[in-house]
């Protein structure tokens, strides 16, 4: 009995030693695998500034190696490309049947939806709806990262001004450059005193059509009764020089999974008027930057006790409540304060 037990203990110790050796070898091979994978990926995607079309050219220059490239490497390259938005992957769909199959089958490649709204480009805006539909369908229910850029949207006065400028440039294309600059300079002086009071966007049909088109895109992105917004995991929302109340009304829906939001260039310092009234229960990162005025973050309808990252603007007179609010941020790991000086501008 004792001999049998000794043999079993010896065998157990031997197995234990082999497991330790194999574990060490496995760790070494896994590191070698990770290094090789990163090196191969870098051959095809070496810079975050590269676009899908640039990656295509690089892949086409090495057709044999890319045809032998394992699927996991391709998927990694694709995932790096779509960091800026799922629209970057669209040109790769036409490279080959294999590319098309891998891209269409990977939900992670369709989770980041990038929408740039431009009132001057209503035709390109209309293409956003099928793009959104494709992302919503192909992402297959996983959480979404949304980038909504309204920074190129302008009010009716500026829209009319831009339109007139373009017409003048086209009409003077045969003129000398200096003569054209003189005309534009004169137009700029005249325009500054020109009163364009449309009363509302409805008084200007061209502008109203563009505004309606841009809001329809947001409605599709949010979904009926906020159905798609419930899948939002993060959001970056950049505003233009327009009244943002209608946009915030569309966005004031339940977003139970939203963990991060960045709000850029809003023209209201009253957060309770520009943010939804119901807090986002899962929010952990809040950034409100590039504001025209300093803001009172205490009015933001969020639970500061669970925030891990916070960014806001503050001027030289500021709101004392901002710093009192910080005392509630017991889980905060990252804090950014954008300071403004009233006389000298941003510092």
Coordinates of C-alpha atoms in Angstrom, one line a residue:
X1 CA 0.0 0.0 0.0
X2 CA 2.8 2.3 0.9
X3 CA 4.7 1.5 -2.3
X4 CA 1.7 2.3 -4.4
X5 CA 1.1 5.6 -2.7
X6 CA 4.8 6.5 -3.2
X7 CA 4.5 5.7 -6.9
X8 CA 1.4 7.8 -7.2
X9 CA 3.1 10.7 -5.4
X10 CA 6.1 10.4 -7.7
X11 CA 3.9 10.4 -10.8
X12 CA 1.9 13.3 -9.5
X13 CA 5.1 15.3 -9.0
X14 CA 6.3 14.4 -12.5
X15 CA 3.0 15.6 -14.0
X16 CA 3.2 18.8 -12.0
X17 CA 6.8 19.4 -13.3
X18 CA 5.7 18.8 -16.9
X19 CA 2.8 21.1 -16.5
X20 CA 5.1 23.9 -15.2
X21 CA 7.5 23.3 -18.1
X22 CA 4.7 23.3 -20.7
X23 CA 3.1 26.4 -19.1
X24 CA 6.5 28.2 -19.5
X25 CA 6.8 27.1 -23.1
X26 CA 3.2 28.1 -23.8
X27 CA 3.8 31.6 -22.3
X28 CA 6.9 31.9 -24.5
X29 CA 5.1 30.8 -27.6
X30 CA 2.1 33.1 -26.9
X31 CA 4.5 36.1 -26.6
X32 CA 6.2 35.0 -29.8
X33 CA 2.8 34.7 -31.5
X34 CA 1.8 38.2 -30.3
X35 CA 5.0 39.7 -31.5
X36 CA 4.7 38.1 -34.9
X37 CA 1.1 39.1 -35.2
X38 CA 1.9 42.7 -34.4
X39 CA 4.8 42.7 -36.9
X40 CA 2.7 41.3 -39.7
X41 CA -0.1 43.7 -39.0
X42 CA 2.4 46.6 -39.1
X43 CA 3.3 45.6 -42.7
X44 CA -0.2 46.4 -43.8
X45 CA -1.2 49.0 -41.3
X46 CA 1.7 51.1 -39.9
X47 CA 0.0 54.4 -39.1
X48 CA -3.4 55.4 -37.4
X49 CA -3.7 58.1 -40.1
X50 CA -4.0 55.6 -42.9
X51 CA -7.3 55.3 -44.6
X52 CA -8.9 52.2 -46.1
X53 CA -7.9 53.2 -49.7
X54 CA -4.2 53.5 -48.6
X55 CA -4.3 50.1 -47.0
X56 CA -5.7 48.7 -50.3
X57 CA -2.8 50.0 -52.3
X58 CA -0.3 48.5 -49.8
X59 CA -2.1 45.2 -49.9
X60 CA -2.3 45.2 -53.7
X61 CA 1.5 45.7 -53.9
X62 CA 2.0 42.4 -52.1
X63 CA -0.8 40.2 -53.5
X64 CA 0.8 36.8 -52.8
X65 CA 1.6 37.5 -49.1
X66 CA -1.9 39.0 -48.4
X67 CA -3.6 36.0 -50.0
X68 CA -1.6 33.7 -47.6
X69 CA -2.3 36.0 -44.6
X70 CA -4.3 34.2 -41.8
X71 CA -7.8 35.4 -41.2
X72 CA -7.0 36.5 -37.7
X73 CA -4.3 38.9 -39.1
X74 CA -6.8 40.3 -41.6
X75 CA -9.4 40.8 -38.9
X76 CA -6.8 42.7 -36.8
X77 CA -5.9 45.0 -39.7
X78 CA -9.6 45.6 -40.3
X79 CA -10.3 46.4 -36.7
X80 CA -7.4 48.9 -36.6
X81 CA -8.8 50.6 -39.8
X82 CA -12.3 51.1 -38.3
X83 CA -11.0 52.9 -35.1
X84 CA -11.9 56.1 -36.8
X85 CA -15.3 54.8 -37.9
X86 CA -16.9 51.9 -39.8
X87 CA -17.0 54.0 -43.0
X88 CA -13.3 53.5 -43.4
X89 CA -13.8 49.8 -44.1
X90 CA -16.2 50.3 -47.0
X91 CA -13.5 50.5 -49.8
X92 CA -12.0 47.2 -48.7
X93 CA -15.3 45.4 -49.5
X94 CA -14.4 45.6 -53.2
X95 CA -10.9 44.1 -52.9
X96 CA -11.8 40.4 -53.0
X97 CA -14.5 37.9 -52.1
X98 CA -12.4 36.9 -49.1
X99 CA -12.2 40.5 -47.8
X100 CA -15.9 41.0 -48.4
X101 CA -16.8 37.8 -46.6
X102 CA -14.5 38.5 -43.6
X103 CA -15.7 42.1 -43.2
X104 CA -19.4 41.4 -43.6
X105 CA -19.2 38.6 -41.0
X106 CA -17.4 40.5 -38.3
X107 CA -19.8 42.6 -36.1
X108 CA -17.0 44.5 -34.5
X109 CA -16.2 46.2 -37.8
X110 CA -19.6 47.8 -37.8
X111 CA -20.0 49.0 -34.2
X112 CA -18.4 52.5 -34.7
X113 CA -20.8 54.7 -36.6
X114 CA -19.3 58.0 -37.8
X115 CA -21.7 60.6 -39.1
X116 CA -20.6 64.1 -40.3
X117 CA -23.5 66.4 -41.1
X118 CA -23.0 69.3 -43.5
X119 CA -25.8 71.6 -44.5
X120 CA -23.9 72.4 -47.7
X121 CA -23.7 68.8 -48.8
X122 CA -27.3 67.5 -48.6
X123 CA -26.6 64.9 -51.3
X124 CA -23.8 63.2 -49.2
X125 CA -26.0 63.5 -46.1
X126 CA -28.6 61.3 -47.8
X127 CA -26.1 58.5 -48.1
X128 CA -25.7 58.4 -44.4
X129 CA -29.1 56.6 -43.9
X130 CA -28.2 53.4 -45.8
X131 CA -24.7 53.5 -44.1
X132 CA -26.4 53.7 -40.7
X133 CA -28.8 50.9 -41.6
X134 CA -25.9 48.6 -42.6
X135 CA -24.0 49.3 -39.4
X136 CA -27.1 48.6 -37.3
X137 CA -27.8 45.4 -39.1
X138 CA -24.2 44.1 -39.4
X139 CA -23.2 44.9 -35.8
X140 CA -25.8 42.2 -34.7
X141 CA -26.9 43.7 -31.5
X142 CA -23.5 44.5 -29.9
X143 CA -23.0 47.9 -28.2
X144 CA -22.3 50.9 -30.5
X145 CA -19.7 53.7 -30.5
X146 CA -21.3 56.8 -32.1
X147 CA -19.6 59.9 -33.5
X148 CA -22.0 62.6 -34.5
X149 CA -20.3 65.7 -36.0
X150 CA -22.6 68.7 -36.4
X151 CA -19.6 71.2 -36.3
X152 CA -20.1 72.1 -40.0
X153 CA -23.7 73.0 -39.6
X154 CA -24.5 76.8 -39.5
X155 CA -27.4 79.1 -38.9
X156 CA -29.5 80.5 -41.8
X157 CA -27.5 83.8 -41.8
X158 CA -24.1 82.0 -42.1
X159 CA -25.5 79.5 -44.6
X160 CA -26.6 82.4 -46.9
X161 CA -23.3 84.1 -46.4
X162 CA -21.4 81.0 -47.5
X163 CA -23.7 80.5 -50.5
X164 CA -23.1 84.1 -51.7
X165 CA -19.4 83.7 -51.2
X166 CA -19.3 80.6 -53.3
X167 CA -21.3 82.3 -56.1
X168 CA -18.9 85.3 -56.1
X169 CA -15.9 83.0 -56.3
X170 CA -17.4 81.1 -59.2
X171 CA -18.4 84.4 -60.9
X172 CA -14.8 85.8 -60.5
X173 CA -12.8 82.7 -61.4
X174 CA -11.4 84.5 -64.5
X175 CA -10.3 87.5 -62.4
X176 CA -6.9 88.0 -61.0
X177 CA -6.4 86.6 -57.6
X178 CA -5.8 90.1 -56.0
X179 CA -8.9 91.5 -57.7
X180 CA -10.9 88.5 -56.3
X181 CA -9.6 89.1 -52.8
X182 CA -10.5 92.7 -53.0
X183 CA -14.1 91.8 -54.1
X184 CA -14.4 89.3 -51.2
X185 CA -13.0 91.7 -48.7
X186 CA -15.5 94.4 -49.8
X187 CA -18.3 91.8 -49.7
X188 CA -17.3 90.8 -46.2
X189 CA -17.5 94.4 -45.0
X190 CA -20.9 94.9 -46.6
X191 CA -22.2 91.6 -45.3
X192 CA -21.3 92.4 -41.7
X193 CA -23.9 95.2 -41.7
X194 CA -26.5 93.3 -43.7
X195 CA -29.5 92.1 -41.7
X196 CA -30.7 88.7 -42.7
X197 CA -33.6 88.0 -40.4
X198 CA -35.4 84.9 -41.5
X199 CA -37.5 84.7 -38.3
X200 CA -37.0 80.9 -38.4
X201 CA -35.6 78.2 -40.6
X202 CA -39.0 77.7 -42.1
X203 CA -38.7 81.1 -43.7
X204 CA -35.8 79.8 -45.8
X205 CA -36.8 76.6 -47.8
X206 CA -33.3 75.6 -48.9
X207 CA -32.0 75.8 -45.4
X208 CA -35.1 74.0 -44.0
X209 CA -34.6 71.1 -46.4
X210 CA -31.0 70.7 -45.3
X211 CA -31.9 70.9 -41.6
X212 CA -34.7 68.4 -42.0
X213 CA -32.3 66.0 -43.8
X214 CA -29.7 66.2 -41.0
X215 CA -32.3 65.6 -38.3
X216 CA -33.7 62.6 -40.1
X217 CA -30.2 61.1 -40.0
X218 CA -30.2 61.5 -36.2
X219 CA -33.7 60.1 -35.9
X220 CA -32.5 57.0 -37.8
X221 CA -29.4 56.7 -35.6
X222 CA -31.5 57.0 -32.4
X223 CA -34.3 54.7 -33.7
X224 CA -38.0 54.6 -33.0
X225 CA -38.6 55.5 -29.4
X226 CA -34.9 55.3 -28.8
X227 CA -34.5 51.6 -29.7
X228 CA -31.1 52.0 -31.2
X229 CA -29.9 54.5 -28.6
X230 CA -30.2 51.7 -26.0
X231 CA -27.2 50.1 -27.7
X232 CA -25.0 53.1 -27.5
X233 CA -21.8 52.4 -25.5
X234 CA -20.0 55.7 -26.2
X235 CA -20.9 59.0 -28.0
X236 CA -18.9 62.0 -29.2
X237 CA -21.3 64.8 -30.2
X238 CA -19.9 68.0 -31.8
X239 CA -22.3 70.9 -32.3
X240 CA -22.3 73.7 -34.9
X241 CA -23.5 77.3 -34.8
X242 CA -27.1 76.5 -34.6
X243 CA -29.8 76.1 -32.0
X244 CA -29.1 72.7 -30.6
X245 CA -32.3 72.2 -28.6
X246 CA -34.0 70.2 -31.3
X247 CA -31.0 67.9 -31.6
X248 CA -30.9 67.3 -27.8
X249 CA -34.6 66.6 -27.9
X250 CA -33.9 63.7 -30.3
X251 CA -31.1 62.5 -28.1
X252 CA -33.0 62.7 -24.8
X253 CA -33.9 59.1 -24.8
X254 CA -32.9 56.2 -22.5
X255 CA -29.3 55.1 -23.0
X256 CA -28.8 52.4 -20.3
X257 CA -25.4 51.2 -21.6
X258 CA -23.8 54.6 -22.3
X259 CA -20.5 54.7 -20.4
X260 CA -18.7 57.6 -22.1
X261 CA -19.9 60.8 -23.7
X262 CA -18.0 63.8 -25.0
X263 CA -19.8 67.0 -25.9
X264 CA -18.0 69.5 -28.1
X265 CA -18.7 73.2 -28.9
X266 CA -22.1 73.7 -27.2
X267 CA -23.4 77.2 -27.0
X268 CA -25.2 76.8 -23.7
X269 CA -23.6 77.1 -20.3
X270 CA -26.7 75.6 -18.6
X271 CA -26.2 71.8 -18.7
X272 CA -29.6 71.0 -17.4
X273 CA -30.9 72.5 -20.7
X274 CA -28.6 70.8 -23.1
X275 CA -28.4 67.4 -21.5
X276 CA -31.2 64.8 -21.1
X277 CA -33.2 65.2 -17.9
X278 CA -32.8 61.5 -17.1
X279 CA -29.3 60.5 -16.1
X280 CA -27.4 57.8 -17.9
X281 CA -27.1 55.1 -15.2
X282 CA -23.9 53.5 -16.7
X283 CA -22.0 56.7 -17.4
X284 CA -18.4 56.6 -16.2
X285 CA -16.7 59.2 -18.4
X286 CA -18.0 62.8 -19.1
X287 CA -16.2 65.4 -21.2
X288 CA -17.7 68.8 -22.1
X289 CA -15.1 70.7 -24.0
X290 CA -14.6 73.6 -26.4
X291 CA -17.5 75.5 -24.8
X292 CA -18.1 79.1 -25.6
X293 CA -18.8 79.9 -22.0
X294 CA -17.6 78.4 -18.8
X295 CA -20.1 75.9 -17.5
X296 CA -21.5 74.8 -14.2
X297 CA -20.9 71.0 -14.1
X298 CA -23.0 70.7 -11.0
X299 CA -26.1 71.0 -13.2
X300 CA -25.2 68.0 -15.2
X301 CA -27.8 65.2 -14.5
X302 CA -25.2 62.5 -13.8
X303 CA -24.0 60.6 -10.8
X304 CA -20.6 62.1 -10.0
X305 CA -19.8 59.5 -7.4
X306 CA -19.2 56.8 -10.0
X307 CA -17.4 58.9 -12.7
X308 CA -13.9 57.8 -13.4
X309 CA -13.0 60.5 -15.9
X310 CA -14.2 64.2 -16.1
X311 CA -13.4 67.1 -18.3
X312 CA -14.9 70.6 -18.2
X313 CA -14.3 74.3 -18.9
X314 CA -13.6 76.9 -16.2
X315 CA -12.9 80.6 -16.5
X316 CA -11.2 83.1 -14.1
X317 CA -14.5 83.9 -12.3
X318 CA -15.9 80.5 -12.7
X319 CA -18.5 78.6 -10.7
X320 CA -17.3 77.7 -7.2
X321 CA -19.8 74.8 -7.3
X322 CA -17.5 73.1 -9.9
X323 CA -14.9 72.5 -7.3
X324 CA -17.4 71.6 -4.6
X325 CA -18.7 69.0 -7.1
X326 CA -15.3 67.4 -7.4
X327 CA -15.5 66.4 -3.7
X328 CA -18.3 64.0 -4.8
X329 CA -16.1 62.3 -7.5
X330 CA -14.8 59.6 -5.2
X331 CA -14.0 57.2 -8.0
X332 CA -12.3 59.8 -10.3
X333 CA -9.0 58.7 -11.9
X334 CA -8.7 61.3 -14.6
X335 CA -9.5 65.0 -14.4
X336 CA -9.0 67.7 -17.1
X337 CA -10.0 71.3 -16.5
X338 CA -9.9 73.7 -19.5
X339 CA -9.2 77.1 -18.1
X340 CA -10.1 80.5 -19.6
X341 CA -8.9 83.9 -18.8
X342 CA -11.5 86.7 -19.5
X343 CA -8.9 89.2 -20.8
X344 CA -6.3 87.0 -22.4
X345 CA -8.4 84.1 -23.8
X346 CA -7.7 80.5 -23.4
X347 CA -4.7 79.4 -21.3

